XYZ file of C-alpha atoms in Angstrom:
589
model
C 7.813 -1.931 -29.069
C 4.822 -0.335 -30.763
C 3.078 0.028 -27.391
C 6.099 1.849 -25.945
C 6.240 4.167 -28.961
C 2.509 4.826 -28.746
C 2.767 5.655 -25.049
C 5.722 7.998 -25.606
C 3.917 9.776 -28.423
C 0.793 10.212 -26.280
C 2.848 12.038 -23.638
C 3.783 14.682 -26.253
C 0.468 14.798 -28.111
C -0.294 18.247 -29.587
C 2.938 19.610 -28.122
C 3.658 23.238 -29.075
C 6.081 26.096 -28.473
C 3.712 27.549 -25.873
C 3.710 24.268 -23.955
C 7.509 24.156 -24.184
C 7.681 27.586 -22.564
C 5.455 26.340 -19.709
C 7.665 23.286 -19.234
C 10.828 25.402 -19.162
C 9.382 27.779 -16.555
C 8.124 24.902 -14.361
C 11.434 23.057 -14.738
C 13.460 26.125 -13.684
C 11.301 26.655 -10.577
C 11.474 23.014 -9.512
C 15.208 22.870 -10.288
C 15.861 25.815 -7.985
C 13.846 24.142 -5.221
C 15.620 20.812 -5.748
C 19.124 22.222 -5.102
C 18.866 22.871 -1.350
C 16.654 19.809 -0.878
C 19.094 17.541 -2.697
C 21.984 18.656 -0.524
C 19.898 18.522 2.662
C 18.615 15.003 1.979
C 22.136 13.795 1.229
C 23.571 15.281 4.427
C 20.729 13.820 6.500
C 21.356 10.419 4.879
C 24.969 10.479 6.076
C 26.658 11.209 2.715
C 28.284 14.239 1.110
C 25.940 16.996 -0.184
C 27.217 16.718 -3.762
C 25.908 13.152 -3.963
C 22.405 14.535 -3.525
C 23.080 16.989 -6.363
C 24.322 14.203 -8.647
C 21.218 12.165 -7.853
C 18.946 15.108 -8.606
C 20.552 15.600 -12.011
C 20.906 12.025 -13.272
C 17.937 10.307 -11.648
C 15.702 13.334 -12.211
C 16.334 13.347 -15.949
C 16.070 9.555 -16.370
C 12.817 9.300 -14.363
C 11.230 11.990 -16.526
C 12.347 10.324 -19.767
C 11.657 6.689 -18.858
C 8.863 6.969 -16.274
C 5.131 6.491 -16.568
C 3.929 9.928 -15.451
C 4.128 13.116 -17.491
C 4.623 15.250 -14.403
C 6.785 13.158 -12.076
C 9.847 14.844 -10.578
C 12.356 12.346 -9.251
C 15.379 12.598 -7.021
C 16.489 12.069 -3.426
C 13.586 12.326 -0.985
C 13.016 12.633 2.734
C 11.336 9.228 2.885
C 14.662 7.566 2.102
C 16.653 9.346 4.823
C 16.289 6.807 7.689
C 16.846 3.740 5.547
C 19.833 5.218 3.661
C 21.411 6.493 6.854
C 21.011 3.034 8.409
C 22.696 1.392 5.416
C 25.586 3.883 5.480
C 26.117 3.299 9.199
C 25.883 -0.495 8.925
C 27.439 -1.255 5.542
C 29.253 1.882 4.375
C 28.736 4.268 1.450
C 30.074 1.961 -1.278
C 27.636 -0.738 -0.250
C 24.832 1.845 -0.268
C 25.570 2.379 -3.961
C 25.403 -1.376 -4.589
C 22.146 -1.649 -2.623
C 20.719 1.183 -4.723
C 21.810 -0.608 -7.909
C 20.139 -3.852 -6.765
C 17.011 -1.902 -5.815
C 16.942 -0.486 -9.340
C 16.972 -3.995 -10.807
C 14.152 -5.048 -8.458
C 12.090 -1.994 -9.428
C 12.639 -2.633 -13.122
C 11.593 -6.281 -12.780
C 8.500 -5.213 -10.822
C 7.517 -3.100 -13.800
C 8.326 -5.830 -16.329
C 6.164 -8.360 -14.467
C 3.371 -5.768 -14.120
C 3.396 -5.571 -10.338
C 2.572 -1.879 -10.277
C -1.012 -2.465 -9.210
C 0.068 -4.609 -6.237
C 1.245 -1.499 -4.388
C -2.397 -0.453 -3.954
C -2.947 -3.504 -1.740
C -0.630 -2.157 0.959
C -3.025 -1.042 3.738
C -3.256 2.675 4.416
C -2.452 2.307 8.156
C 0.893 0.773 7.138
C 1.823 3.591 4.733
C 0.628 6.312 7.125
C 2.421 4.600 10.027
C 5.844 4.440 8.400
C 5.478 7.847 6.713
C 4.743 9.535 10.050
C 7.562 7.546 11.650
C 9.995 8.716 8.967
C 8.857 12.318 9.531
C 9.571 12.024 13.259
C 13.050 10.608 12.578
C 13.882 13.392 10.124
C 12.604 16.122 12.443
C 14.467 14.854 15.517
C 17.581 14.244 13.430
C 17.829 17.950 12.630
C 17.572 19.233 16.191
C 21.345 19.063 16.747
C 22.053 21.138 13.605
C 19.271 23.588 14.485
C 20.803 24.146 17.940
C 24.383 23.986 16.668
C 25.351 21.258 19.141
C 29.003 20.235 19.103
C 30.350 16.713 19.448
C 27.078 14.989 18.506
C 27.652 11.515 17.080
C 25.016 10.179 14.689
C 23.536 6.754 15.436
C 21.129 4.483 13.615
C 18.986 3.963 16.726
C 16.463 6.706 17.493
C 16.926 6.490 21.276
C 20.716 6.825 20.932
C 20.270 10.013 18.886
C 17.938 11.446 21.537
C 20.527 10.656 24.213
C 23.259 12.355 22.156
C 21.174 15.534 21.991
C 20.533 15.490 25.735
C 24.182 14.780 26.572
C 25.450 17.626 24.390
C 22.651 20.137 25.017
C 25.035 22.410 26.938
C 27.067 22.999 23.768
C 24.282 24.791 21.887
C 25.365 27.641 19.614
C 23.302 30.844 19.770
C 24.491 31.820 16.272
C 23.261 28.504 14.840
C 19.880 28.976 16.486
C 19.613 32.515 15.066
C 20.587 31.279 11.582
C 18.076 28.433 11.738
C 15.274 30.758 12.898
C 15.961 33.203 10.051
C 15.776 30.355 7.546
C 12.648 28.865 9.170
C 10.762 32.176 9.141
C 11.777 32.757 5.516
C 10.591 29.275 4.475
C 7.232 29.778 6.179
C 6.538 33.371 5.094
C 7.842 33.377 1.504
C 4.884 31.341 0.080
C 2.434 33.802 1.665
C 4.031 37.006 0.341
C 5.988 35.849 -2.730
C 4.353 32.534 -3.767
C 6.244 32.313 -7.056
C 9.644 32.167 -5.314
C 10.651 28.924 -3.543
C 10.737 29.374 0.232
C 13.677 26.998 0.835
C 15.849 28.954 -1.617
C 15.069 32.314 0.023
C 15.626 30.857 3.470
C 18.931 29.310 2.478
C 20.274 32.433 0.751
C 19.105 34.915 3.381
C 20.344 32.961 6.394
C 23.682 32.227 4.679
C 24.277 35.876 3.777
C 23.471 37.030 7.319
C 25.738 34.378 8.840
C 28.640 35.263 6.494
C 28.355 39.039 7.003
C 27.375 39.387 10.660
C 29.087 36.467 12.394
C 31.531 34.717 10.060
C 33.112 31.439 11.154
C 30.702 31.129 14.100
C 28.549 28.292 12.734
C 29.427 24.926 11.099
C 29.039 25.025 7.309
C 28.986 22.569 4.439
C 32.580 23.484 3.678
C 33.866 23.122 7.237
C 32.122 19.768 7.617
C 32.284 18.133 4.169
C 34.805 20.212 2.215
C 34.268 21.903 -1.131
C 31.631 20.698 -3.603
C 33.352 19.990 -6.955
C 32.017 22.182 -9.771
C 32.022 19.327 -12.273
C 30.117 16.215 -13.193
C 31.059 13.052 -11.321
C 33.245 10.553 -13.106
C 31.911 7.148 -14.031
C 32.962 4.449 -11.570
C 32.503 0.682 -11.552
C 30.804 -0.960 -8.613
C 32.550 -3.842 -6.882
C 29.592 -6.235 -7.019
C 30.239 -9.733 -5.685
C 27.973 -12.648 -4.818
C 28.700 -12.171 -1.123
C 27.724 -8.500 -1.280
C 24.515 -9.303 -3.147
C 23.485 -11.777 -0.444
C 24.418 -9.281 2.269
C 22.605 -6.327 0.680
C 19.551 -7.950 -0.901
C 17.319 -7.273 2.124
C 18.093 -3.526 2.347
C 17.826 -3.408 -1.453
C 14.303 -4.807 -1.244
C 13.463 -2.211 1.406
C 14.700 0.576 -0.877
C 12.778 -0.870 -3.836
C 9.485 -1.276 -1.978
C 9.685 2.187 -0.433
C 10.704 3.681 -3.772
C 7.791 1.965 -5.519
C 5.298 3.176 -2.923
C 6.579 6.761 -2.940
C 6.798 7.056 -6.732
C 3.348 5.586 -7.366
C 1.783 7.704 -4.613
C 3.363 10.748 -6.224
C 2.033 9.687 -9.635
C -1.454 9.247 -8.163
C -1.278 12.747 -6.652
C -0.264 14.087 -10.067
C -3.206 12.264 -11.672
C -5.593 13.866 -9.199
C -4.219 17.348 -9.849
C -4.253 17.056 -13.656
C -7.116 14.575 -14.318
C -4.625 12.396 -16.175
C -3.620 8.734 -15.860
C -0.123 7.413 -15.294
C 1.254 4.017 -16.331
C 2.232 2.354 -13.047
C 4.332 -0.442 -14.563
C 6.227 1.923 -16.823
C 6.768 4.216 -13.840
C 8.400 1.361 -11.913
C 10.591 0.558 -14.906
C 11.629 4.207 -15.161
C 12.457 4.321 -11.464
C 14.437 1.105 -11.954
C 16.488 2.531 -14.822
C 17.288 5.664 -12.811
C 18.437 3.699 -9.771
C 20.495 1.294 -11.888
C 22.407 4.102 -13.601
C 22.760 6.652 -10.768
C 25.114 4.633 -8.492
C 27.740 4.560 -11.252
C 27.917 8.365 -10.885
C 27.984 8.478 -7.065
C 24.244 8.989 -6.809
C 22.095 7.694 -3.940
C 18.710 5.942 -4.398
C 15.957 8.134 -5.814
C 12.197 8.044 -6.204
C 9.285 10.282 -7.130
C 9.055 13.403 -4.964
C 5.448 14.310 -4.151
C 6.085 17.941 -3.125
C 8.308 18.727 -6.111
C 5.898 16.972 -8.486
C 3.014 19.059 -7.118
C 5.114 22.219 -7.506
C 5.919 21.206 -11.066
C 2.211 20.946 -11.891
C 1.263 24.181 -10.099
C 3.838 26.057 -12.179
C 2.310 24.928 -15.467
C 4.186 21.761 -16.505
C 2.524 19.847 -19.337
C 5.034 17.125 -20.228
C 8.169 15.246 -19.042
C 10.261 18.034 -20.568
C 9.839 20.011 -17.348
C 11.520 17.193 -15.401
C 14.425 17.152 -17.844
C 14.762 20.944 -17.572
C 14.774 20.653 -13.784
C 17.782 18.309 -13.972
C 19.607 20.590 -16.428
C 19.048 23.619 -14.177
C 20.614 21.773 -11.246
C 23.535 20.787 -13.497
C 24.211 24.400 -14.482
C 24.053 25.520 -10.851
C 26.548 22.783 -9.964
C 28.962 23.878 -12.696
C 28.669 27.615 -12.032
C 27.989 28.077 -8.326
C 29.262 24.973 -6.507
C 32.153 26.799 -4.750
C 29.685 29.142 -3.046
C 28.023 26.199 -1.276
C 31.096 26.107 1.000
C 29.600 28.891 3.160
C 26.086 27.427 3.606
C 25.501 26.815 7.354
C 24.257 23.401 8.430
C 21.810 25.318 10.626
C 20.212 26.640 7.425
C 19.584 23.094 6.210
C 17.917 21.990 9.452
C 14.667 24.045 9.243
C 14.249 23.134 5.571
C 14.238 19.446 6.474
C 12.054 20.077 9.525
C 9.427 21.701 7.313
C 9.687 18.787 4.879
C 9.161 16.381 7.795
C 6.155 18.349 9.043
C 4.564 18.401 5.579
C 5.097 14.689 4.967
C 3.965 13.608 8.432
C 0.363 12.782 7.424
C -0.613 13.991 10.901
C -4.305 14.477 10.027
C -4.622 10.973 8.579
C -2.684 9.591 11.539
C -5.104 11.143 14.049
C -8.109 10.108 11.957
C -7.105 6.425 12.007
C -6.131 6.709 15.676
C -9.641 7.884 16.572
C -11.273 4.822 15.006
C -9.909 2.625 17.847
C -10.046 -0.406 15.565
C -7.657 -3.007 14.234
C -6.348 -0.351 11.843
C -5.317 1.713 14.867
C -3.195 -1.176 16.112
C -1.561 -1.632 12.692
C -0.869 2.112 12.525
C 0.762 2.284 15.961
C 2.834 -0.883 15.504
C 4.154 0.315 12.128
C 4.843 3.814 13.473
C 6.644 2.670 16.630
C 8.744 0.049 14.825
C 9.728 2.630 12.187
C 10.920 5.038 14.858
C 12.491 2.648 17.357
C 13.670 -0.267 15.152
C 13.851 0.354 11.402
C 11.653 0.788 8.365
C 12.146 -2.734 7.003
C 10.968 -4.423 10.193
C 8.114 -1.925 10.522
C 6.698 -2.626 7.061
C 7.075 -6.391 7.461
C 5.331 -6.503 10.842
C 2.733 -3.955 9.761
C 1.761 -6.023 6.734
C 1.699 -9.290 8.708
C -0.473 -7.747 11.410
C -2.795 -6.194 8.816
C -3.221 -9.564 7.084
C -3.945 -11.332 10.392
C -6.552 -8.752 11.418
C -8.108 -8.771 7.948
C -8.321 -12.565 8.012
C -9.966 -12.434 11.435
C -12.506 -9.845 10.282
C -13.301 -11.814 7.138
C -13.716 -15.059 9.075
C -16.188 -13.321 11.390
C -18.112 -11.992 8.400
C -18.886 -15.485 7.077
C -22.433 -16.486 8.055
C -23.544 -20.109 8.206
C -27.091 -20.444 9.511
C -29.923 -22.913 9.249
C -32.911 -21.427 7.425
C -36.302 -22.207 5.981
C -37.132 -21.614 2.330
C -38.546 -18.140 1.873
C -41.855 -18.156 -0.007
C -41.415 -14.495 -0.925
C -37.862 -14.846 -2.251
C -37.276 -14.268 -5.946
C -34.389 -16.725 -5.904
C -36.040 -19.534 -3.920
C -39.184 -19.609 -6.090
C -41.039 -21.626 -3.418
C -44.828 -21.677 -3.414
C -46.190 -20.121 -0.178
C -48.083 -23.321 0.599
C -44.810 -25.213 0.838
C -43.662 -23.518 4.017
C -45.121 -22.369 7.303
C -43.486 -20.105 9.820
C -42.776 -22.789 12.382
C -41.926 -25.868 10.384
C -38.569 -27.575 10.599
C -38.588 -30.815 8.655
C -36.026 -33.272 10.081
C -35.490 -34.895 6.694
C -34.256 -31.727 4.942
C -31.768 -29.223 6.356
C -31.194 -25.959 4.535
C -28.178 -23.781 5.324
C -27.584 -20.260 4.090
C -23.874 -19.428 3.643
C -22.679 -15.851 3.130
C -19.152 -14.527 2.672
C -15.884 -15.916 1.289
C -15.233 -19.537 2.221
C -11.489 -19.322 2.826
C -8.897 -20.664 5.249
C -9.887 -18.263 8.009
C -13.551 -19.272 8.049
C -13.604 -22.811 6.679
C -13.290 -24.624 10.012
C -16.170 -22.701 11.625
C -18.266 -23.407 8.549
C -17.577 -27.147 8.825
C -18.327 -27.274 12.561
C -21.751 -25.690 12.111
C -22.688 -28.021 9.254
C -21.446 -31.127 11.101
C -23.958 -30.459 13.877
C -26.679 -31.013 11.288
C -25.115 -34.288 10.162
C -25.438 -35.553 13.724
C -29.236 -35.033 13.440
C -29.120 -37.396 10.427
C -31.316 -35.587 7.885
C -31.713 -37.189 4.479
C -30.948 -34.067 2.429
C -28.534 -31.187 3.063
C -29.152 -28.100 0.933
C -26.391 -25.476 0.905
C -27.467 -22.087 -0.401
C -24.199 -20.551 -1.709
C -25.438 -17.671 -3.824
C -23.675 -15.192 -1.514
C -20.331 -17.010 -1.455
C -18.108 -14.994 -3.844
C -14.920 -16.967 -3.321
C -13.651 -20.379 -2.216
C -9.978 -21.190 -1.701
C -8.440 -24.658 -1.503
C -8.878 -24.787 2.288
C -12.574 -23.973 1.982
C -12.918 -26.550 -0.759
C -11.207 -29.151 1.428
C -13.640 -28.609 4.308
C -16.597 -28.654 1.908
C -15.274 -31.934 0.484
C -15.101 -33.394 3.986
C -18.729 -32.432 4.602
C -19.820 -33.947 1.303
C -17.969 -37.216 1.966
C -19.370 -37.580 5.500
C -22.929 -36.648 4.575
C -23.090 -38.710 1.391
C -22.886 -41.953 3.391
C -26.513 -41.596 4.496
C -27.913 -38.783 2.393
C -27.365 -36.347 -0.447
C -25.904 -32.825 -0.656
C -27.559 -30.264 -2.925
C -25.971 -26.908 -3.723
C -27.855 -23.873 -5.017
C -26.862 -20.540 -6.560
C -23.148 -21.342 -6.970
C -21.140 -18.383 -8.307
C -18.546 -18.514 -11.077
C -15.333 -18.653 -9.033
C -16.542 -21.308 -6.549
C -17.913 -23.350 -9.452
C -14.562 -23.289 -11.248
C -12.772 -24.288 -8.042
C -15.062 -27.307 -7.503
C -14.625 -28.371 -11.124
C -10.817 -28.087 -10.956
C -10.577 -30.119 -7.753
C -13.060 -32.767 -8.933
C -15.473 -32.110 -6.041
C -18.138 -31.162 -8.560
C -18.109 -34.722 -9.936
C -18.193 -36.222 -6.434
C -21.252 -34.162 -5.533
C -22.836 -34.948 -8.876
C -23.725 -32.391 -11.527
C -27.419 -33.213 -11.059
C -27.150 -31.932 -7.485
C -26.427 -28.313 -8.471
C -29.386 -25.938 -8.855
C -29.932 -22.290 -9.609
C -32.737 -21.884 -7.071
C -33.537 -23.329 -3.683
C -37.100 -24.213 -4.742
C -35.772 -26.485 -7.481
C -33.485 -28.218 -4.989
C -36.398 -28.770 -2.557
C -38.553 -30.301 -5.267
C -35.680 -32.588 -6.233
C -35.135 -33.551 -2.588
C -38.797 -34.437 -2.074
C -38.733 -36.637 -5.122
C -35.687 -38.492 -3.780
C -36.957 -39.115 -0.230
C -38.029 -42.719 0.248
C -39.696 -42.883 3.661
C -43.212 -43.816 4.713
C -43.447 -41.646 7.746
C -42.007 -38.294 8.669
C -41.650 -38.713 12.413
C -41.038 -35.370 14.028
C -42.966 -33.159 11.617
C -45.402 -31.272 13.797
C -46.623 -29.090 10.971
C -47.138 -29.717 7.273
C -44.724 -27.536 5.357
C -43.872 -29.356 2.136
C -46.832 -29.805 -0.127
C -45.674 -33.196 -1.362
C -43.866 -34.355 1.775
C -43.715 -38.143 1.452
C -44.676 -38.554 5.098
C -48.227 -38.511 3.760
C -49.871 -39.385 0.513
C -51.181 -36.463 -1.477
C -54.799 -37.175 -0.432
C -53.779 -37.494 3.220
C -51.862 -34.234 2.945
C -54.920 -32.393 1.565
C -57.121 -33.817 4.291
C -54.631 -32.835 6.997
C -54.338 -29.338 5.595
C -58.112 -28.889 5.626
C -58.256 -30.018 9.269
C -55.448 -27.589 10.151
C -57.222 -24.678 8.481
C -60.462 -25.585 10.237
C -58.748 -25.665 13.647
C -56.960 -22.373 12.919
C -60.154 -20.587 11.839
C -62.177 -21.832 14.825
C -59.500 -20.787 17.286
């Protein structure tokens, strides 16, 4: 409780009247921007425009109050459009509300169990792939409204929507195209000439006024399609939640929750970069959860952090969550005072606004950058993108993650090096006297292997196969240099145990330079005791000296050169004599 209070107080540290004025101004600007976007996102998601307004008000205020970022602006977003539209088509609007409620619970629990940092482990090709795919779906989905096509039926499948456009292309409405172009030009030019005024608002107002005055009743409007928007707050309603519905909707709920978590935390990270601040990822997830739990009871659709609106909030001087609360209040006042006027807004005016949103969120530069690498990441990117567009977001993320894990495992397994080596007389870690080793010696009684990289399930079998070849040569001592093995999992430990058990029948296994995590794993599994604590060394030189002391043979058959100073193939006097003869031969030659 004290931690929560401390965090809340930090968000309003040194707050003043001047900062309040900045928050109010930023909140008003973002609130004005959020009105057309809220309605447009709702329409594109297959629900009434007022539901987007309700979401903007309720979720926007709750995310600002309960979230983990001082600057986050929450509400309906473009990223949710394909998944929400698919749920509405498949399950209906009431079940969308239940799915949003369940997603809120999942988000809240993610925050409670401190899973906020796990989102960073989602590979970038996956996030770029589905984000670009969503942008394509949104853009194509607005073509029919932009052209004013009549009789177009909305489908969940991308190909079916393309076919609908082609089938009905002859019904295009020149007045809708003119209205859409006026709005599009206004959206694009307003930031260049009047940067303080939101482009979507100017585009919406200007194109609506021209359509009403110059060619009334010639283009479909919000009123003619959805009816009037009530100029009042929505009434509280209970959700008909049953066990059967929970089972049916849990998968789409997870999809909403995961996407909402990714979008909100990405938005918070963007805000951190713009303000040099630091958000609380777990608290942010809890705040998103609270908003999505409450909003469905007031006819609101799922919400998350909105990157563009959050950036606008910061650029207009926001300094605290108050700006997000003000943004929700501004939308509320507009709803109460001006809702009847929304009846005349053409659907063609909404289309270019969403097209620009899709273009801005498309991550096209990052998409092309990853595409040019022609690597495994390129494959993950394309698979995620294509599945998002042609199947659905849930399948795309699942397959994208699975493919990314498989490719990562393959790359990591190839990075593990297991090679037979000689002790290095110049190594600081081996600490071997130069007279111990020559360049060409390979003593058949002692085999030394250098192992680099994580010893995990993807690489453990290759590691075992290479070591087992040495066992077939029947050396007396196997030294494993593991100073560059940062991690061992249970599979790696199992293969190492197999090597130890097989080799220990006729020899001994010595391990050098073991790191902390592998050491703990061997202790937990009991393999450390099987190997013997006296067989672990910090340096390879120490292990060699121990090995020489343990060898009990009279002759080292196969040694063509004298590498180990106290090799028991020879007595010490014989070794010195042999060395002198070798030096004499070398000098004379």
